[in-house]
Amino acid sequence: MEIALIGNPNTGKTSLFNNLTGSYEYVGNWSGVTVEKKVGVFKNNIGHLIDLPGVYTLNPLSKDEGVVTSFFLNESVDRLLNILDASQLERNLQLTLQLLEFEKPALIGLNMIDVANKRGIQIDAQKLSEVLGVPVVPVVARSGKGCEKLIDAISTKSMQPTKKNLVYYGIEVEEAITSLSGELSGKTNHSPRFLAIQYFEGNEYVKDYVKTIADPHKLTEITANLESKLQEQKTFKTLANYIYLKRKEIIEKIIVDVARKSDSIIPLSEKIDSIVTNRFLGMPIFLLLMYLMFMLTFDWLGTPLSDALDTLLTGPITSGFETVLTAINASDFIQALILNGLVAGVGGVLVFVPQIFILFFFISLLEDSGYMARVALVMDRIMESVGLNGKAFIPMMIGFGCNVPGIMAARTIEAPRERLLTILLTPLMSCSARLPVYALFVGAFFAGNKAFVVLSLYVLGIVVALILAKIFSSTILKSETSLFVIELPPYRLPQFQSLWRSTWDKAKGFVRKAGTFIFAGSVFIWLLSYVGPNGLNVDMDDSFLAAIGNVIAPILEPIGFGTWQAAASLITGFLAKEAIISTMNIIYFVPNDASLQGLLASYYTPLAAYSFMVFILLYIPCLATVATIYKETNSKKWTAFSMIYAFALAYILSLVIYQGGKLFGLV
Amino acid sequence: MFGSLKAGDKGKIIDISHVGHLVQRRLLDLGITEGSEVCVKCVMPFGGPIMIESCGQCVGIRRKEAVQIEVERI
């Protein structure tokens, strides 16, 4: 049995999905967290549950909404589970009425009753069920309350709607529906009435679908006929509006029947909003929060933890491995492979796990609390001036964690050009995999003001993105329409458990990559450094790795780090940014106490180190990001562009920084 | 006009037809249309967006669209 989960954005569909299937998918308190469909298996194995992006209607404006409409048209589903936000029943029911027209068995989960109660709204679920003709089960998706009942209802109750044609659209529209249905009947498995109504509403996906099975001329004729008939009515504007109003009439009647309103208290949300979106305080508060995040990640909390882990890894763990390897009489080759390759390569990346956890914890906090949408609001003015909109800031913030989900989050941006622009610029946001590189270099060269230097790189990424947005949007990506309407969800106190899960879910990707990708990469890199044209166990400068690096090194000379070591690590950095660190740990391997940080000082000047960090920040999106860009833009041209412009930009900026710095007498 | 409302003012939308089609659609999705009562929650500086509340739902829209919405003060 296939059951689809559908409802307005930010009504808790994914929370419910996680509770019903026992899996963990990405949740947050802003509209558009889920941008593609996800499939899970019910805990008691009664079937598959399909989580869909949130939509207000089945007539899509943006790409994530299109996912839902094409799902409805092209895939088979047995039952619909419609989640309603009890505190916003009126607009939620607009979607419900459309879903019921789809004429599939349906069930309603009434969520956020607590929020509604606080706002002084009481809803009679029993009554709602009677009026709509489908079962209604109250749930609290966040805590999982009511889920048992919901599963019960799904597996036992017959959900065939007991009422047909809930909305009567007036004689003119009904006649047109009948004649359009006549054109379609027998040619499709979907309800002809549903298709007809969506067609009249101007749903592009349905239009394309209907055109493939019926005569397009006939269809336009019916529509034109209907429109001219309705035009005689004074209040008529557009057909879509007319249909909307008919539904609204019914909804208002339903609301009178099922909801009772009493006096409400001023929600805490509005009090918080009067501060964080205050016209003068909004921006400073945002910057202060960012500053706190960086200080905690890089200075106050993250660095001590990482240092402790480093001491553990280079000390007891390395010597432990050594003892074991000697005890089992491992050959020199195996010893070198494990100690110089794996422990150095994988361990060098794992050291940064604490810092990455802290960063992801903050990003999760921003998402779960509801502050994310406010940031988009506060930033819109700046974003508008460079040809983007405030919503583009959300993918960028998520990009600080990892660029891949950041780029996917751009799907919620309605205007195609703004979305493309956001996709192209999100890789400039410094992701968590770049963080180890900074941490290593600032530790070696800028110990006095670590957080400040790192912050300067993050800010540089943002500033460059904004400048490029301006350039691109006024040249190659001229955008005629821009759309910015954003829902600001009520604040919710994040639950510790869900925060922890969402932090762990994001950070485990990093740990897993260290165990697989970096693990394999480390072995490979070490082998390349161990083997040379003249045989095994060569001096590293005569290895294959050095030979490859030496080809590229001259190009890097003008920007301050023309060594084969830097060149080789940049190549591996394309596969995954943190591979730069494992490569360096292998290349600059020093068996005894001297640390990599100390060693780096003899290869880089502080100026070259900064130039190197800027280069790492910008030079190329990693492999996974490139694949995502290709998937999202579906264009080889733009994918290639995203790599080439990034490289050119990185080179020019590093050149300016290094050569300019030298002119000013910096070293 | 929305433009003349300040933070804390309340109004009723009487004409939304001058606003761009897409924005109109999106506001309609959120249940904000002609006849809706709205309250201006805050106004961002330098011509930035404004935050309005309708039926307990807060929405951010741009100033340039807001001024095209005709409201009557209540």
XYZ file of C-alpha atoms in Angstrom, chain A:
667
model
C 0.000 0.000 0.000
C 1.331 3.386 -0.994
C 0.290 6.289 1.202
C 1.197 9.857 0.306
C 1.708 12.501 2.975
C 0.549 15.876 1.781
C -0.236 19.258 3.273
C 0.682 22.943 3.462
C 4.342 23.889 4.042
C 5.594 23.722 7.608
C 2.654 21.768 9.004
C 4.827 18.968 10.358
C 4.594 16.402 7.582
C 8.182 15.315 7.907
C 7.995 15.173 11.719
C 5.035 12.865 11.332
C 6.840 10.886 8.640
C 9.733 10.307 11.024
C 7.361 9.220 13.770
C 5.373 6.872 11.579
C 8.315 5.260 9.834
C 10.924 5.449 12.559
C 13.375 6.979 10.112
C 15.026 10.333 10.346
C 14.494 12.930 7.659
C 15.456 16.547 7.718
C 12.986 18.727 9.677
C 12.991 22.435 10.457
C 10.714 25.321 11.311
C 10.484 27.109 7.968
C 8.540 26.599 4.781
C 10.232 24.388 2.230
C 12.446 22.060 4.291
C 11.404 19.075 2.165
C 12.057 19.692 -1.521
C 11.743 16.232 -2.990
C 9.697 13.162 -2.304
C 10.973 10.652 0.217
C 9.783 7.120 0.763
C 9.742 5.230 4.049
C 8.236 2.027 5.411
C 5.630 2.152 8.168
C 6.808 0.852 11.526
C 4.242 -1.959 11.433
C 4.919 -2.746 7.785
C 1.489 -1.876 6.446
C 2.985 -0.147 3.448
C 5.091 2.690 2.136
C 4.735 6.250 3.289
C 5.713 8.951 0.816
C 6.717 12.338 2.161
C 6.104 15.184 -0.296
C 7.120 18.853 -0.250
C 4.553 21.187 1.277
C 2.135 22.909 -1.092
C -0.668 25.425 -0.689
C -2.531 24.185 -3.754
C -1.976 21.585 -6.446
C -1.366 24.381 -8.939
C 2.414 24.884 -8.578
C 4.478 28.073 -8.646
C 7.915 26.710 -7.762
C 9.845 23.579 -8.528
C 9.350 21.840 -5.183
C 5.606 22.319 -5.582
C 5.796 20.884 -9.084
C 7.169 17.678 -7.533
C 3.791 17.157 -5.841
C 1.658 17.814 -8.917
C 3.682 15.533 -11.142
C 3.578 12.899 -8.412
C -0.199 13.065 -8.480
C -0.348 12.841 -12.255
C 2.303 10.243 -12.968
C 2.534 7.896 -10.025
C 0.066 5.586 -8.426
C -0.949 6.151 -4.851
C -3.492 4.195 -2.810
C -4.276 6.600 -0.030
C -3.725 10.231 0.839
C -2.784 11.352 4.307
C -3.504 15.062 4.487
C -1.918 16.960 7.371
C -3.702 20.114 8.481
C -2.358 22.895 10.643
C -5.246 23.401 13.059
C -4.211 26.990 13.730
C -4.506 27.868 10.021
C -7.490 25.737 9.127
C -8.957 28.078 6.536
C -6.086 28.109 4.118
C -5.223 24.467 4.798
C -8.695 23.409 3.730
C -8.200 24.948 0.277
C -5.766 22.126 -0.406
C -7.953 19.524 1.292
C -10.880 20.316 -1.000
C -8.662 19.831 -4.037
C -7.358 16.551 -2.663
C -10.862 15.254 -2.102
C -11.680 16.085 -5.718
C -8.879 13.682 -6.630
C -11.312 10.983 -5.426
C -8.808 8.707 -3.753
C -9.245 7.274 -0.250
C -8.100 9.988 2.147
C -7.460 10.540 5.817
C -6.789 13.737 7.703
C -4.244 14.241 10.457
C -5.098 17.365 12.414
C -1.797 18.722 13.708
C -0.792 21.689 15.904
C -3.937 21.660 17.984
C -1.843 23.012 20.840
C -0.873 26.057 18.780
C -4.520 26.559 17.813
C -5.659 26.291 21.425
C -3.148 28.923 22.461
C -4.599 31.177 19.836
C -8.057 30.559 21.285
C -9.278 28.212 18.555
C -11.071 24.977 19.480
C -11.705 22.463 16.689
C -14.210 19.647 16.751
C -12.438 16.833 14.898
C -15.498 14.593 14.913
C -17.577 17.272 13.298
C -14.888 18.028 10.714
C -14.832 14.362 9.802
C -18.605 14.353 9.302
C -18.562 17.464 7.119
C -15.701 16.306 4.895
C -16.724 12.681 4.778
C -13.264 11.320 5.670
C -11.707 10.222 8.992
C -9.961 12.973 10.989
C -7.370 12.045 13.623
C -5.862 14.676 15.942
C -2.071 14.302 16.240
C 0.917 16.099 17.734
C 3.560 15.353 15.129
C 6.460 16.732 17.168
C 5.929 14.423 20.138
C 4.313 11.576 18.244
C 1.088 11.768 20.251
C -1.815 10.319 18.287
C 0.397 8.426 15.851
C -0.840 5.057 17.105
C -4.414 6.094 16.415
C -3.400 7.363 13.002
C -1.768 4.055 12.042
C -4.829 2.293 13.392
C -7.093 4.394 11.233
C -4.923 3.887 8.164
C -4.918 0.117 8.465
C -8.517 -0.465 9.537
C -10.858 2.269 8.379
C -12.280 2.488 4.935
C -11.214 5.852 3.717
C -13.287 6.124 0.610
C -14.761 9.613 0.944
C -18.440 9.303 1.803
C -19.278 12.577 0.133
C -18.853 13.417 -3.509
C -18.547 16.822 -5.084
C -18.175 18.712 -1.823
C -17.900 21.991 -3.682
C -20.592 23.091 -6.083
C -18.965 25.552 -8.461
C -22.125 27.079 -9.897
C -24.142 26.063 -12.918
C -21.791 27.531 -15.566
C -18.643 25.886 -14.229
C -20.371 22.596 -13.489
C -21.622 22.428 -17.084
C -18.150 23.101 -18.402
C -16.717 20.474 -16.049
C -19.189 17.962 -17.429
C -18.310 18.677 -21.046
C -14.563 18.680 -20.387
C -14.890 15.445 -18.393
C -16.699 14.017 -21.403
C -13.620 14.705 -23.511
C -11.411 12.905 -20.992
C -13.441 9.995 -19.738
C -12.099 6.591 -20.623
C -8.712 8.056 -21.561
C -7.238 8.409 -18.076
C -7.160 6.722 -14.674
C -7.524 10.029 -12.863
C -10.788 11.600 -11.902
C -11.950 13.612 -14.952
C -13.655 16.108 -12.649
C -10.375 16.733 -10.823
C -8.504 17.213 -14.094
C -11.179 19.529 -15.448
C -11.173 21.796 -12.389
C -7.374 21.954 -12.288
C -7.368 22.694 -16.012
C -9.713 25.635 -15.497
C -7.531 26.886 -12.684
C -4.635 27.111 -15.122
C -2.509 24.308 -13.662
C 0.304 23.995 -16.236
C 1.205 20.425 -15.306
C -2.401 19.299 -15.703
C -2.726 21.257 -18.953
C 0.283 19.474 -20.424
C -1.082 16.137 -19.274
C -4.585 16.725 -20.578
C -3.308 17.917 -23.950
C -1.664 14.548 -24.524
C -4.962 12.683 -24.200
C -7.589 15.064 -25.584
C -8.015 17.491 -28.453
C -6.391 20.794 -27.383
C -8.683 22.926 -29.564
C -11.755 21.461 -27.980
C -10.322 22.146 -24.526
C -9.524 25.793 -25.196
C -12.947 26.196 -26.741
C -14.679 24.921 -23.604
C -12.569 27.207 -21.426
C -13.168 30.259 -23.607
C -16.869 29.529 -23.631
C -16.993 29.280 -19.866
C -15.028 32.470 -19.409
C -17.283 34.465 -21.685
C -20.345 33.222 -19.809
C -18.874 34.166 -16.451
C -17.741 37.551 -17.717
C -21.359 38.691 -17.511
C -21.138 38.517 -13.737
C -19.930 41.783 -12.268
C -17.535 40.387 -9.690
C -15.789 37.997 -12.087
C -12.030 38.458 -12.440
C -10.343 35.283 -13.552
C -11.459 31.710 -13.700
C -8.883 30.670 -11.108
C -10.125 33.370 -8.753
C -13.722 32.345 -9.316
C -12.958 28.737 -8.381
C -10.972 29.889 -5.359
C -13.882 31.970 -4.110
C -16.327 29.090 -4.528
C -14.079 26.921 -2.405
C -13.706 29.705 0.093
C -17.463 29.965 0.524
C -17.659 26.283 1.428
C -14.665 26.581 3.763
C -16.235 29.470 5.627
C -19.316 27.354 6.206
C -17.195 24.461 7.428
C -15.270 26.706 9.806
C -18.486 28.002 11.359
C -19.496 24.391 11.944
C -16.303 23.003 13.407
C -14.287 25.807 15.022
C -14.963 27.898 18.073
C -12.983 31.029 18.756
C -12.398 32.529 22.157
C -10.149 35.334 23.306
C -6.517 34.757 22.502
C -3.425 35.829 24.322
C -0.699 37.736 22.492
C 1.651 34.997 21.307
C 5.202 35.032 22.546
C 6.287 34.911 18.897
C 5.151 38.449 18.289
C 7.049 39.717 21.303
C 10.240 38.060 20.076
C 9.634 39.367 16.577
C 9.325 42.914 17.807
C 12.977 42.575 18.824
C 14.693 40.359 16.231
C 13.003 41.950 13.245
C 13.143 45.405 14.726
C 14.055 47.905 12.043
C 17.268 48.949 13.740
C 18.177 45.868 15.757
C 17.400 43.169 13.180
C 20.712 43.257 11.342
C 22.985 43.763 14.369
C 21.282 40.879 16.167
C 21.866 38.606 13.200
C 25.546 39.581 12.995
C 25.955 39.106 16.736
C 24.494 35.609 16.519
C 26.866 34.770 13.665
C 29.783 36.099 15.707
C 28.811 33.953 18.686
C 28.553 30.942 16.432
C 32.066 31.477 15.094
C 33.640 32.193 18.446
C 32.132 29.018 19.902
C 33.101 26.912 16.919
C 36.618 28.172 16.460
C 37.684 29.633 19.726
C 35.864 29.147 22.977
C 34.667 25.584 22.644
C 35.599 23.925 19.337
C 39.362 24.400 19.332
C 40.055 23.040 22.846
C 37.982 19.963 22.035
C 39.711 19.413 18.707
C 43.118 19.860 20.316
C 42.257 17.296 22.957
C 41.159 14.847 20.290
C 44.347 15.534 18.342
C 46.513 14.798 21.359
C 44.627 11.557 21.823
C 45.035 10.555 18.174
C 48.680 11.430 17.702
C 49.639 10.147 21.140
C 48.016 7.036 22.621
C 46.169 5.903 19.519
C 49.127 6.113 17.144
C 51.448 4.385 19.614
C 48.742 1.811 20.271
C 48.625 0.997 16.574
C 52.420 0.876 16.516
C 52.542 -1.586 19.391
C 49.942 -3.842 17.834
C 51.614 -3.746 14.430
C 55.021 -4.565 15.885
C 53.499 -7.329 18.009
C 51.982 -9.047 15.009
C 55.186 -8.592 13.016
C 53.580 -6.557 10.283
C 55.826 -5.806 7.353
C 57.327 -2.353 6.946
C 54.981 -1.699 4.063
C 51.854 -2.445 6.105
C 53.202 -0.438 9.035
C 53.874 2.552 6.829
C 50.519 2.216 5.116
C 48.577 2.191 8.369
C 50.587 4.720 10.343
C 51.649 7.164 7.651
C 48.664 6.678 5.383
C 45.527 5.791 7.298
C 46.113 7.161 10.757
C 47.540 10.369 9.353
C 44.939 10.746 6.609
C 41.731 9.692 8.332
C 42.801 10.831 11.792
C 43.733 14.242 10.411
C 40.140 14.712 9.315
C 38.458 13.161 12.355
C 40.186 15.683 14.609
C 37.756 18.303 13.347
C 34.603 16.421 14.247
C 33.955 18.479 17.427
C 34.096 21.771 15.548
C 31.835 20.471 12.821
C 29.331 19.254 15.390
C 29.198 22.678 16.997
C 28.671 24.387 13.652
C 25.886 22.006 12.675
C 24.304 22.374 16.084
C 23.964 26.106 15.494
C 22.579 25.672 12.008
C 20.004 23.204 13.366
C 19.128 25.659 16.110
C 18.514 28.399 13.549
C 16.330 26.067 11.508
C 14.281 24.576 14.322
C 13.530 27.792 16.151
C 11.945 29.616 13.231
C 14.628 32.308 13.048
C 15.740 31.238 9.560
C 12.723 32.817 7.842
C 13.334 36.039 9.796
C 16.903 36.141 8.514
C 15.511 35.956 4.992
C 13.264 38.902 5.808
C 16.034 40.971 7.379
C 18.403 40.252 4.473
C 15.928 40.846 1.654
C 16.812 44.496 1.137
C 20.476 43.684 0.562
C 19.687 40.666 -1.581
C 17.219 42.636 -3.678
C 19.845 45.227 -4.481
C 22.028 42.519 -6.065
C 19.206 40.917 -8.011
C 18.362 38.100 -5.626
C 15.727 37.804 -2.953
C 15.843 37.225 0.773
C 14.866 33.593 0.387
C 18.205 32.971 -1.347
C 19.846 33.568 1.998
C 18.424 30.317 3.397
C 20.250 28.058 0.897
C 23.389 30.062 1.583
C 23.126 29.646 5.353
C 22.548 25.920 4.927
C 25.518 25.936 2.565
C 27.691 26.844 5.551
C 27.021 23.311 6.724
C 27.205 21.555 3.389
C 26.711 22.968 -0.102
C 24.705 19.990 -1.338
C 21.540 20.479 0.773
C 22.044 24.226 0.322
C 21.721 23.920 -3.434
C 18.698 21.667 -3.059
C 17.059 24.211 -0.759
C 17.127 26.687 -3.641
C 14.130 24.840 -5.051
C 11.812 26.912 -2.898
C 12.781 30.026 -4.856
C 9.959 30.595 -7.316
C 11.610 32.651 -10.081
C 13.758 30.284 -12.226
C 16.543 32.811 -12.799
C 16.864 33.695 -9.151
C 16.978 30.017 -8.379
C 19.736 29.374 -10.927
C 21.707 32.322 -9.592
C 21.373 30.992 -6.050
C 22.527 27.540 -7.163
C 25.595 29.025 -8.848
C 26.553 31.132 -5.842
C 25.853 28.753 -2.962
C 29.186 26.884 -3.468
C 30.959 30.117 -2.483
C 29.592 29.638 1.016
C 32.306 28.092 3.089
C 31.081 24.611 3.961
C 32.077 22.582 6.995
C 34.518 20.466 4.956
C 36.595 23.578 4.293
C 36.682 24.298 7.991
C 39.505 21.820 8.799
C 41.766 23.562 6.291
C 41.206 26.923 7.939
C 41.542 25.461 11.404
C 44.896 23.952 10.497
C 46.276 27.068 8.851
C 45.040 29.638 11.333
C 46.462 27.434 14.079
C 49.852 27.545 12.400
C 49.959 31.156 11.257
C 47.340 33.278 12.979
C 47.114 31.765 16.450
C 46.412 35.159 18.010
C 43.136 35.860 16.199
C 41.864 32.569 14.907
C 38.134 33.279 14.900
C 38.662 36.660 13.303
C 40.712 35.306 10.397
C 38.242 32.486 9.791
C 35.324 34.887 10.010
C 37.054 37.047 7.399
C 36.999 34.065 5.021
C 33.308 33.377 5.587
C 32.529 37.045 5.071
C 34.715 37.098 1.955
C 32.651 34.204 0.572
C 29.418 36.112 1.179
C 30.711 39.424 -0.163
C 32.076 37.793 -3.313
C 28.755 35.985 -3.785
C 26.849 39.247 -3.495
C 29.131 41.063 -5.939
C 28.879 38.207 -8.423
C 25.097 38.118 -7.976
C 25.035 41.762 -9.000
C 27.284 41.118 -11.995
C 25.469 37.975 -13.157
C 21.998 39.382 -12.643
C 22.781 42.444 -14.700
C 24.539 40.554 -17.505
C 24.024 36.877 -18.243
C 21.097 36.236 -15.924
C 18.893 39.258 -16.344
C 15.775 38.567 -14.371
C 12.523 40.208 -15.253
C 10.325 38.832 -12.483
C 11.232 38.628 -8.867
C 9.030 37.219 -6.188
C 9.415 37.553 -2.470
C 6.625 36.467 -0.214
C 7.754 34.563 2.837
C 5.830 32.818 5.566
C 7.162 33.584 9.018
C 6.336 30.593 11.189
C 5.689 31.008 14.917
C 8.804 30.471 17.020
C 9.115 27.118 18.662
C 11.388 26.224 21.493
C 13.623 23.579 19.896
C 13.463 20.261 21.677
C 16.843 19.003 22.714
C 16.238 15.575 21.240
C 15.255 16.828 17.813
C 18.147 19.286 17.820
C 20.561 16.527 18.633
C 19.114 14.266 15.945
C 19.288 16.928 13.339
C 22.872 17.843 14.304
C 23.902 14.204 14.279
C 22.149 13.608 10.985
C 24.119 16.385 9.312
C 27.440 15.648 10.973
C 27.350 11.901 10.480
C 27.832 12.511 6.759
C 31.209 13.989 7.639
C 32.132 11.060 9.868
C 30.924 8.557 7.308
C 32.914 10.257 4.567
C 35.997 10.009 6.772
C 35.395 6.269 7.159
C 34.862 5.568 3.472
C 35.898 8.171 0.962
C 38.754 9.678 2.920
C 39.829 6.212 4.057
C 40.124 4.938 0.500
C 41.566 8.238 -0.697
C 44.215 8.174 2.012
C 45.368 4.718 0.982
C 45.512 5.823 -2.634
C 47.352 9.062 -1.929
C 49.792 7.313 0.334
C 50.469 4.705 -2.333
C 51.083 7.437 -4.898
C 53.528 9.041 -2.492
C 55.203 5.696 -1.683
C 55.638 4.569 -5.264
C 57.678 6.389 -7.896
C 59.023 5.783 -11.374
C 62.055 4.198 -9.706
C 60.213 1.670 -7.584
C 58.777 1.342 -4.095
C 59.571 3.307 -0.946
C 61.105 6.181 -2.848
C 61.862 9.557 -1.406
C 58.564 11.432 -1.529
C 59.964 14.097 -3.860
C 60.547 11.369 -6.468
C 57.113 9.788 -6.131
C 54.314 9.758 -8.658
C 52.392 12.157 -6.457
C 55.220 14.679 -6.676
C 55.419 14.196 -10.420
C 51.714 14.987 -10.811
C 51.908 17.939 -8.435
C 54.938 19.340 -10.233
C 52.976 19.686 -13.446
C 50.550 22.080 -11.803
C 52.853 23.772 -9.327
C 54.216 26.455 -11.726
C 50.684 27.784 -12.252
C 50.344 28.270 -8.518
C 53.693 30.047 -8.162
C 52.313 33.589 -8.684
C 49.695 33.101 -5.964
C 52.209 32.093 -3.336
C 52.249 28.315 -3.040
C 53.937 26.820 -6.092
C 54.905 23.562 -4.414
C 53.975 20.101 -5.622
C 52.532 19.369 -2.187
C 50.004 22.197 -2.455
C 49.151 21.222 -6.033
C 48.598 17.567 -5.110
C 46.335 18.432 -2.191
C 44.291 20.779 -4.363
C 43.603 17.947 -6.792
C 42.323 15.686 -4.034
C 40.353 18.626 -2.679
C 38.084 18.444 -5.687
C 36.915 15.022 -4.514
C 36.156 16.315 -1.035
C 37.461 19.470 0.561
C 38.586 17.755 3.752
C 40.757 15.442 1.631
C 43.132 18.423 1.409
C 43.884 17.884 5.081
C 44.368 14.152 4.840
C 46.634 14.609 1.841
C 48.730 17.182 3.668
C 48.959 14.967 6.712
C 50.299 12.180 4.525
C 52.655 14.335 2.466
C 54.128 16.267 5.351
C 54.218 13.232 7.570
C 56.616 13.539 10.457
C 56.811 10.452 12.600
C 57.701 12.076 15.899
C 56.404 14.969 17.947
C 56.748 17.752 15.367
C 53.202 18.607 14.342
C 51.922 19.406 10.887
C 51.218 22.942 12.021
C 54.838 23.512 12.981
C 56.048 21.979 9.763
C 53.814 24.114 7.583
C 55.603 27.235 8.761
C 58.637 26.220 6.718
C 56.587 25.813 3.535
C 54.267 28.819 3.704
C 54.613 32.433 4.711
C 51.576 33.861 6.552
C 50.633 35.799 3.422
C 50.878 32.672 1.262
C 48.849 30.796 3.871
C 46.058 33.348 3.682
C 46.194 33.292 -0.098
C 45.966 29.484 0.079
C 42.900 29.632 2.331
C 41.164 32.086 -0.006
C 41.965 29.783 -2.891
C 40.514 26.780 -1.018
C 37.400 28.795 -0.188
C 36.607 29.533 -3.812
C 38.515 27.366 -6.246
C 35.985 24.681 -7.177
C 32.820 23.103 -5.801
C 33.565 19.567 -4.593
C 32.531 16.558 -6.649
C 29.281 15.955 -4.768
C 28.331 19.608 -5.190
C 29.086 19.563 -8.911
C 26.862 16.491 -9.262
C 24.084 18.270 -7.386
C 24.418 21.396 -9.515
C 24.068 19.241 -12.581
C 21.039 17.450 -11.142
C 19.328 20.685 -10.154
C 20.065 22.771 -13.235
C 19.929 19.879 -15.667
C 22.443 21.763 -17.785
C 26.017 20.800 -18.626
C 26.670 24.394 -19.591
C 25.800 25.852 -16.188
C 27.572 23.037 -14.366
C 30.760 23.725 -16.315
C 30.263 27.431 -15.770
C 30.001 26.947 -11.993
C 33.394 25.239 -11.971
C 35.193 27.538 -14.381
C 34.062 30.843 -12.928
C 34.939 29.624 -9.428
C 38.454 28.694 -10.486
C 39.050 31.952 -12.340
C 37.698 33.916 -9.404
C 39.837 32.052 -6.878
C 42.966 32.547 -8.947
C 42.426 36.254 -9.482
C 41.578 36.946 -5.846
C 44.515 34.939 -4.522
C 46.768 36.718 -6.995
C 45.538 40.113 -5.845
C 45.941 39.159 -2.198
C 49.398 37.637 -2.552
C 50.963 40.106 -4.980
C 49.161 43.053 -3.431
C 50.238 41.926 0.011
C 53.834 41.697 -1.116
C 53.659 45.225 -2.522
C 52.559 46.450 0.875
C 55.494 44.644 2.409
C 53.545 41.819 4.006
C 55.046 38.378 4.049
